[in-house]
Amino acid sequence: MAQQQSKRPLTSLQKAVNKEVLVRLKMDLEYKGKMTNVDPYMNVILVDATEFSGGNPSATYGKVVIRGNNVLFIKISSDFPM
Amino acid sequence: MAQQQSKRPLTSLQKAVNKEVLVRLKMDLEYKGKMTNVDPYMNVILVDATEFSGGNPSATYGKVVIRGNNVLFIKISSDFPM
Amino acid sequence: MAQQQSKRPLTSLQKAVNKEVLVRLKMDLEYKGKMTNVDPYMNVILVDATEFSGGNPSATYGKVVIRGNNVLFIKISSDFPM
Amino acid sequence: MAQQQSKRPLTSLQKAVNKEVLVRLKMDLEYKGKMTNVDPYMNVILVDATEFSGGNPSATYGKVVIRGNNVLFIKISSDFPM
Amino acid sequence: MAQQQSKRPLTSLQKAVNKEVLVRLKMDLEYKGKMTNVDPYMNVILVDATEFSGGNPSATYGKVVIRGNNVLFIKISSDFPM
Amino acid sequence: MAQQQSKRPLTSLQKAVNKEVLVRLKMDLEYKGKMTNVDPYMNVILVDATEFSGGNPSATYGKVVIRGNNVLFIKISSDFPM
Amino acid sequence: MAQQQSKRPLTSLQKAVNKEVLVRLKMDLEYKGKMTNVDPYMNVILVDATEFSGGNPSATYGKVVIRGNNVLFIKISSDFPM
C-alpha cells in the first residue's frame, strides 16, 4: 500500500511542503501561501495566505485548512509568475 | 493507520479545538465560533457561533454541527481580522 | 474503531437525541422538530416537524427521515431563537 | 456491524415497509405510494405510486424503483395530510 | 453479505430483467426498452431502446449501457401507460 | 467477487472492446470511436475518436482517455445510425 | 488486485507518462503539457503547462498538480493538432 502510494502524484506533492504554492479551487477562488501540510485528498494547510477572487486579492489568512475536494489544482515551485 | 492519520492536515486541525475559528462553506456562508470538536471529514461543532451571509451577520447559534462535506476551508488562530 | 467514532462530532450529535433541533439543508429548506434518531451520516429522523422554506413554514410532518447527504448543519439545544 | 446498523435511522425506516409514504427528491419531485422495500441507501420501491411535480400529480407508476442518492426525505405514517 | 443484498430493492430489480422498463435520468431524459442487465449501482443495459427528451422520442439505440449514478428511477412492469 | 462482477452490465461492456461505440457525457458532449479499453467505472479509451458538441463534430482525437464519472451512457454495436 | 488494475484504462494512461498530453476539465479549462505523473484517480502532474480557457491560452505553469475528480478526459499522443 505504502509502495503504491509512493507512485501517486499526491505523493510528489509532499515534496512541495514548506514551499510557496497556489491553490485554485473549483469556484473562482485562489489561495497563495506557504503549504505546511498536504494529504492524499489534497486537504491543504496554508500559512500567510492571500485569497484571490476573480484574480484580485480579497482576504488574508494566518492559517487556513482547505478541504481537498474543493481543489482544482495546486501550482508548485520556482516559477511563480502570479 | 493511526500513524498515517497523524500526518494529515486534518489532524493538525485538531490542535485548534476550543479555539475561535471561521468556517467557510461552499455556498456563500461563514460561521465564526469556538470549535469544540472536529473530525477527519471536517464535520465541525461550533458553540456561540455567528453566521455570516454575504459578509453580514445573519444568525446566531448556541451549538451547531456542520456537515463536513459542505466546508470550503477552516481559518484558524491568532490573526482573526474578520 | 468504536474509540475513534467516539471522538467525532457526529457522536456528540447523539446526545441531542430526543431534543428539539433545527436541520438546515443545502437547498433553502429547514426542518424543526424532535430528533428521535441520527447516525454518522447525519441521516435524521424528526417527529412533529415543521418545514420552513425561505424562512416561512411550508409543511408539517408527523415523522420524516431526512437523508444525511442533504444536510448543511444541525442546530442543537437550549437557545433556539427561531 | 449488525448492531451498529440497528441504531441507524435507516433501520427505523424498515418499519414503514408496506405503508404509505411520501418520497421527496432533490429535484422538485415527490412520489406517494406504498413502500414495499427500502435499503440503507434509501433505494426505495414504491407500488401504486403517484408522482407530483411542483405539487401537482404528473404521472402514475405501478411499480417504481427510486435510486437512493436522489432522495431528500421520506415522510412516514398516520398523519399524511397531503 | 449475500443475505443482506437479497433484501435490497436493487435485488428486486433483478426480477425485472428481460422485461420492458422505463429509465428516468436526473437530466430530463428517459429511456424505454428491454432491460437485459442491471446491477446494484443501477448500471443498466437496455436493448431496442427509445430515448425521450422532454417527453418526445429523440433517438433509438440497439444496445445502450447507462451508468447507474445518472438514474433517478426505473419504472417496471405490466402497467406501462407511457 | 469475481463471480459477482461477471453479472454486472459493466462486464458486458467488455464484450464491446475493439468495437465502435458512442460515449455520451453528462455535459452535452459525445465521443464516437473504437473503444480499446473500458473498466468497471466506465473509464474508457477511445481511438480515432470524433467529438460532437450539440450534435456537431467539434474535434478529433487520436487517443483519448475519458474519466468514467462523466459518462451518461455508452451505445454499442451494429446499429449505429448517428 | 494488481492483475485487475493492469486491465484498466487508467493503467494504459501510465504509458503516456513523460509525453505531451492535453487534460480537459469539466469546467471549460484545458491544460497542455508534459505529464510526469498520473494515478488511478487521474490525479495528474503536468510540467511546462499552458492553460486554455475557452480555447485561448490563459496562463502558464512550471509544475501543476491537477486533482483527478475534475478531469473530463486526457488526450494522448502523436496526433496533437491543437
mmCIF file with all atom_site columns, C-alpha atoms in Angstrom, chain A residues 4-80:
data_model
loop_
_atom_site.group_PDB
_atom_site.id
_atom_site.type_symbol
_atom_site.label_atom_id
_atom_site.label_alt_id
_atom_site.label_comp_id
_atom_site.label_asym_id
_atom_site.label_entity_id
_atom_site.label_seq_id
_atom_site.pdbx_PDB_ins_code
_atom_site.Cartn_x
_atom_site.Cartn_y
_atom_site.Cartn_z
_atom_site.occupancy
_atom_site.B_iso_or_equiv
_atom_site.pdbx_formal_charge
_atom_site.auth_seq_id
_atom_site.auth_comp_id
_atom_site.auth_asym_id
_atom_site.auth_atom_id
_atom_site.pdbx_PDB_model_num
ATOM 1  C CA . GLN A 1 4  ? 1.509   2.151  -4.334  1.00 0.00 ? 4  GLN A CA 1
ATOM 2  C CA . GLN A 1 5  ? 1.065   5.471  -2.578  1.00 0.00 ? 5  GLN A CA 1
ATOM 3  C CA . SER A 1 6  ? 4.617   6.457  -3.430  1.00 0.00 ? 6  SER A CA 1
ATOM 4  C CA . LYS A 1 7  ? 3.855   6.393  -7.133  1.00 0.00 ? 7  LYS A CA 1
ATOM 5  C CA . ARG A 1 8  ? 0.998   8.812  -6.870  1.00 0.00 ? 8  ARG A CA 1
ATOM 6  C CA . PRO A 1 9  ? 1.102   12.456 -7.909  1.00 0.00 ? 9  PRO A CA 1
ATOM 7  C CA . LEU A 1 10 ? -0.161  13.312 -4.482  1.00 0.00 ? 10 LEU A CA 1
ATOM 8  C CA . THR A 1 11 ? 2.984   11.886 -3.011  1.00 0.00 ? 11 THR A CA 1
ATOM 9  C CA . SER A 1 12 ? 5.021   14.158 -5.241  1.00 0.00 ? 12 SER A CA 1
ATOM 10 C CA . LEU A 1 13 ? 3.011   16.960 -3.803  1.00 0.00 ? 13 LEU A CA 1
ATOM 11 C CA . GLN A 1 14 ? 4.565   16.183 -0.450  1.00 0.00 ? 14 GLN A CA 1
ATOM 12 C CA . LYS A 1 15 ? 7.883   17.455 -1.772  1.00 0.00 ? 15 LYS A CA 1
ATOM 13 C CA . ALA A 1 16 ? 6.435   20.901 -2.063  1.00 0.00 ? 16 ALA A CA 1
ATOM 14 C CA . VAL A 1 17 ? 5.700   21.107 1.653   1.00 0.00 ? 17 VAL A CA 1
ATOM 15 C CA . ASN A 1 18 ? 7.007   24.344 3.150   1.00 0.00 ? 18 ASN A CA 1
ATOM 16 C CA . LYS A 1 19 ? 7.157   25.970 -0.261  1.00 0.00 ? 19 LYS A CA 1
ATOM 17 C CA . GLU A 1 20 ? 5.005   28.653 -1.784  1.00 0.00 ? 20 GLU A CA 1
ATOM 18 C CA . VAL A 1 21 ? 2.090   27.237 -3.734  1.00 0.00 ? 21 VAL A CA 1
ATOM 19 C CA . LEU A 1 22 ? -1.026  28.480 -5.443  1.00 0.00 ? 22 LEU A CA 1
ATOM 20 C CA . VAL A 1 23 ? -4.203  26.525 -4.734  1.00 0.00 ? 23 VAL A CA 1
ATOM 21 C CA . ARG A 1 24 ? -7.003  27.023 -7.248  1.00 0.00 ? 24 ARG A CA 1
ATOM 22 C CA . LEU A 1 25 ? -10.478 25.943 -6.148  1.00 0.00 ? 25 LEU A CA 1
ATOM 23 C CA . LYS A 1 26 ? -13.390 24.878 -8.345  1.00 0.00 ? 26 LYS A CA 1
ATOM 24 C CA . MET A 1 27 ? -15.215 28.067 -7.559  1.00 0.00 ? 27 MET A CA 1
ATOM 25 C CA . ASP A 1 28 ? -13.285 31.090 -8.807  1.00 0.00 ? 28 ASP A CA 1
ATOM 26 C CA . LEU A 1 29 ? -11.018 31.371 -5.781  1.00 0.00 ? 29 LEU A CA 1
ATOM 27 C CA . GLU A 1 30 ? -7.247  31.061 -5.410  1.00 0.00 ? 30 GLU A CA 1
ATOM 28 C CA . TYR A 1 31 ? -5.073  30.859 -2.329  1.00 0.00 ? 31 TYR A CA 1
ATOM 29 C CA . LYS A 1 32 ? -1.376  31.687 -2.380  1.00 0.00 ? 32 LYS A CA 1
ATOM 30 C CA . GLY A 1 33 ? 0.779   30.860 0.619   1.00 0.00 ? 33 GLY A CA 1
ATOM 31 C CA . LYS A 1 34 ? 3.250   28.502 2.221   1.00 0.00 ? 34 LYS A CA 1
ATOM 32 C CA . MET A 1 35 ? 1.939   24.944 2.170   1.00 0.00 ? 35 MET A CA 1
ATOM 33 C CA . THR A 1 36 ? 2.846   23.475 5.557   1.00 0.00 ? 36 THR A CA 1
ATOM 34 C CA . ASN A 1 37 ? 0.843   20.288 5.136   1.00 0.00 ? 37 ASN A CA 1
ATOM 35 C CA . VAL A 1 38 ? -0.989  18.314 2.458   1.00 0.00 ? 38 VAL A CA 1
ATOM 36 C CA . ASP A 1 39 ? -2.548  14.847 2.322   1.00 0.00 ? 39 ASP A CA 1
ATOM 37 C CA . PRO A 1 40 ? -3.638  12.410 -0.393  1.00 0.00 ? 40 PRO A CA 1
ATOM 38 C CA . TYR A 1 41 ? -7.062  14.072 -0.622  1.00 0.00 ? 41 TYR A CA 1
ATOM 39 C CA . MET A 1 42 ? -5.355  17.410 -1.282  1.00 0.00 ? 42 MET A CA 1
ATOM 40 C CA . ASN A 1 43 ? -6.513  18.728 2.053   1.00 0.00 ? 43 ASN A CA 1
ATOM 41 C CA . VAL A 1 44 ? -4.017  21.549 2.437   1.00 0.00 ? 44 VAL A CA 1
ATOM 42 C CA . ILE A 1 45 ? -2.789  23.843 5.172   1.00 0.00 ? 45 ILE A CA 1
ATOM 43 C CA . LEU A 1 46 ? -1.533  27.224 4.041   1.00 0.00 ? 46 LEU A CA 1
ATOM 44 C CA . VAL A 1 47 ? 0.075   29.843 6.246   1.00 0.00 ? 47 VAL A CA 1
ATOM 45 C CA . ASP A 1 48 ? 0.373   33.549 5.488   1.00 0.00 ? 48 ASP A CA 1
ATOM 46 C CA . ALA A 1 49 ? -2.091  33.039 2.688   1.00 0.00 ? 49 ALA A CA 1
ATOM 47 C CA . THR A 1 50 ? -3.715  35.546 0.392   1.00 0.00 ? 50 THR A CA 1
ATOM 48 C CA . GLU A 1 51 ? -7.069  34.828 -1.183  1.00 0.00 ? 51 GLU A CA 1
ATOM 49 C CA . PHE A 1 52 ? -7.721  35.962 -4.744  1.00 0.00 ? 52 PHE A CA 1
ATOM 50 C CA . SER A 1 53 ? -11.255 36.235 -6.035  1.00 0.00 ? 53 SER A CA 1
ATOM 51 C CA . GLY A 1 54 ? -11.576 36.852 -9.758  1.00 0.00 ? 54 GLY A CA 1
ATOM 52 C CA . GLY A 1 55 ? -7.832  37.486 -9.773  1.00 0.00 ? 55 GLY A CA 1
ATOM 53 C CA . ASN A 1 56 ? -7.902  40.237 -7.126  1.00 0.00 ? 56 ASN A CA 1
ATOM 54 C CA . PRO A 1 57 ? -6.686  39.874 -3.532  1.00 0.00 ? 57 PRO A CA 1
ATOM 55 C CA . SER A 1 58 ? -9.778  39.582 -1.338  1.00 0.00 ? 58 SER A CA 1
ATOM 56 C CA . ALA A 1 59 ? -8.560  38.395 2.081   1.00 0.00 ? 59 ALA A CA 1
ATOM 57 C CA . THR A 1 60 ? -5.566  37.220 4.083   1.00 0.00 ? 60 THR A CA 1
ATOM 58 C CA . TYR A 1 61 ? -5.286  34.221 6.352   1.00 0.00 ? 61 TYR A CA 1
ATOM 59 C CA . GLY A 1 62 ? -2.726  33.469 9.061   1.00 0.00 ? 62 GLY A CA 1
ATOM 60 C CA . LYS A 1 63 ? -3.517  29.797 8.807   1.00 0.00 ? 63 LYS A CA 1
ATOM 61 C CA . VAL A 1 64 ? -6.182  28.109 6.758   1.00 0.00 ? 64 VAL A CA 1
ATOM 62 C CA . VAL A 1 65 ? -7.123  24.445 6.227   1.00 0.00 ? 65 VAL A CA 1
ATOM 63 C CA . ILE A 1 66 ? -8.637  23.926 2.777   1.00 0.00 ? 66 ILE A CA 1
ATOM 64 C CA . ARG A 1 67 ? -10.811 20.852 2.234   1.00 0.00 ? 67 ARG A CA 1
ATOM 65 C CA . GLY A 1 68 ? -9.338  18.807 -0.609  1.00 0.00 ? 68 GLY A CA 1
ATOM 66 C CA . ASN A 1 69 ? -12.500 18.086 -2.534  1.00 0.00 ? 69 ASN A CA 1
ATOM 67 C CA . ASN A 1 70 ? -12.777 21.758 -3.485  1.00 0.00 ? 70 ASN A CA 1
ATOM 68 C CA . VAL A 1 71 ? -9.327  21.841 -5.117  1.00 0.00 ? 71 VAL A CA 1
ATOM 69 C CA . LEU A 1 72 ? -8.951  22.132 -8.877  1.00 0.00 ? 72 LEU A CA 1
ATOM 70 C CA . PHE A 1 73 ? -5.165  22.176 -8.909  1.00 0.00 ? 73 PHE A CA 1
ATOM 71 C CA . ILE A 1 74 ? -2.087  23.131 -6.920  1.00 0.00 ? 74 ILE A CA 1
ATOM 72 C CA . LYS A 1 75 ? 0.643   25.036 -8.669  1.00 0.00 ? 75 LYS A CA 1
ATOM 73 C CA . ILE A 1 76 ? 4.105   24.407 -7.296  1.00 0.00 ? 76 ILE A CA 1
ATOM 74 C CA . SER A 1 77 ? 7.594   25.896 -7.363  1.00 0.00 ? 77 SER A CA 1
ATOM 75 C CA . SER A 1 78 ? 10.199  28.232 -8.637  1.00 0.00 ? 78 SER A CA 1
ATOM 76 C CA . ASP A 1 79 ? 8.327   29.819 -11.485 1.00 0.00 ? 79 ASP A CA 1
ATOM 77 C CA . PHE A 1 80 ? 5.552   31.622 -9.727  1.00 0.00 ? 80 PHE A CA 1
#
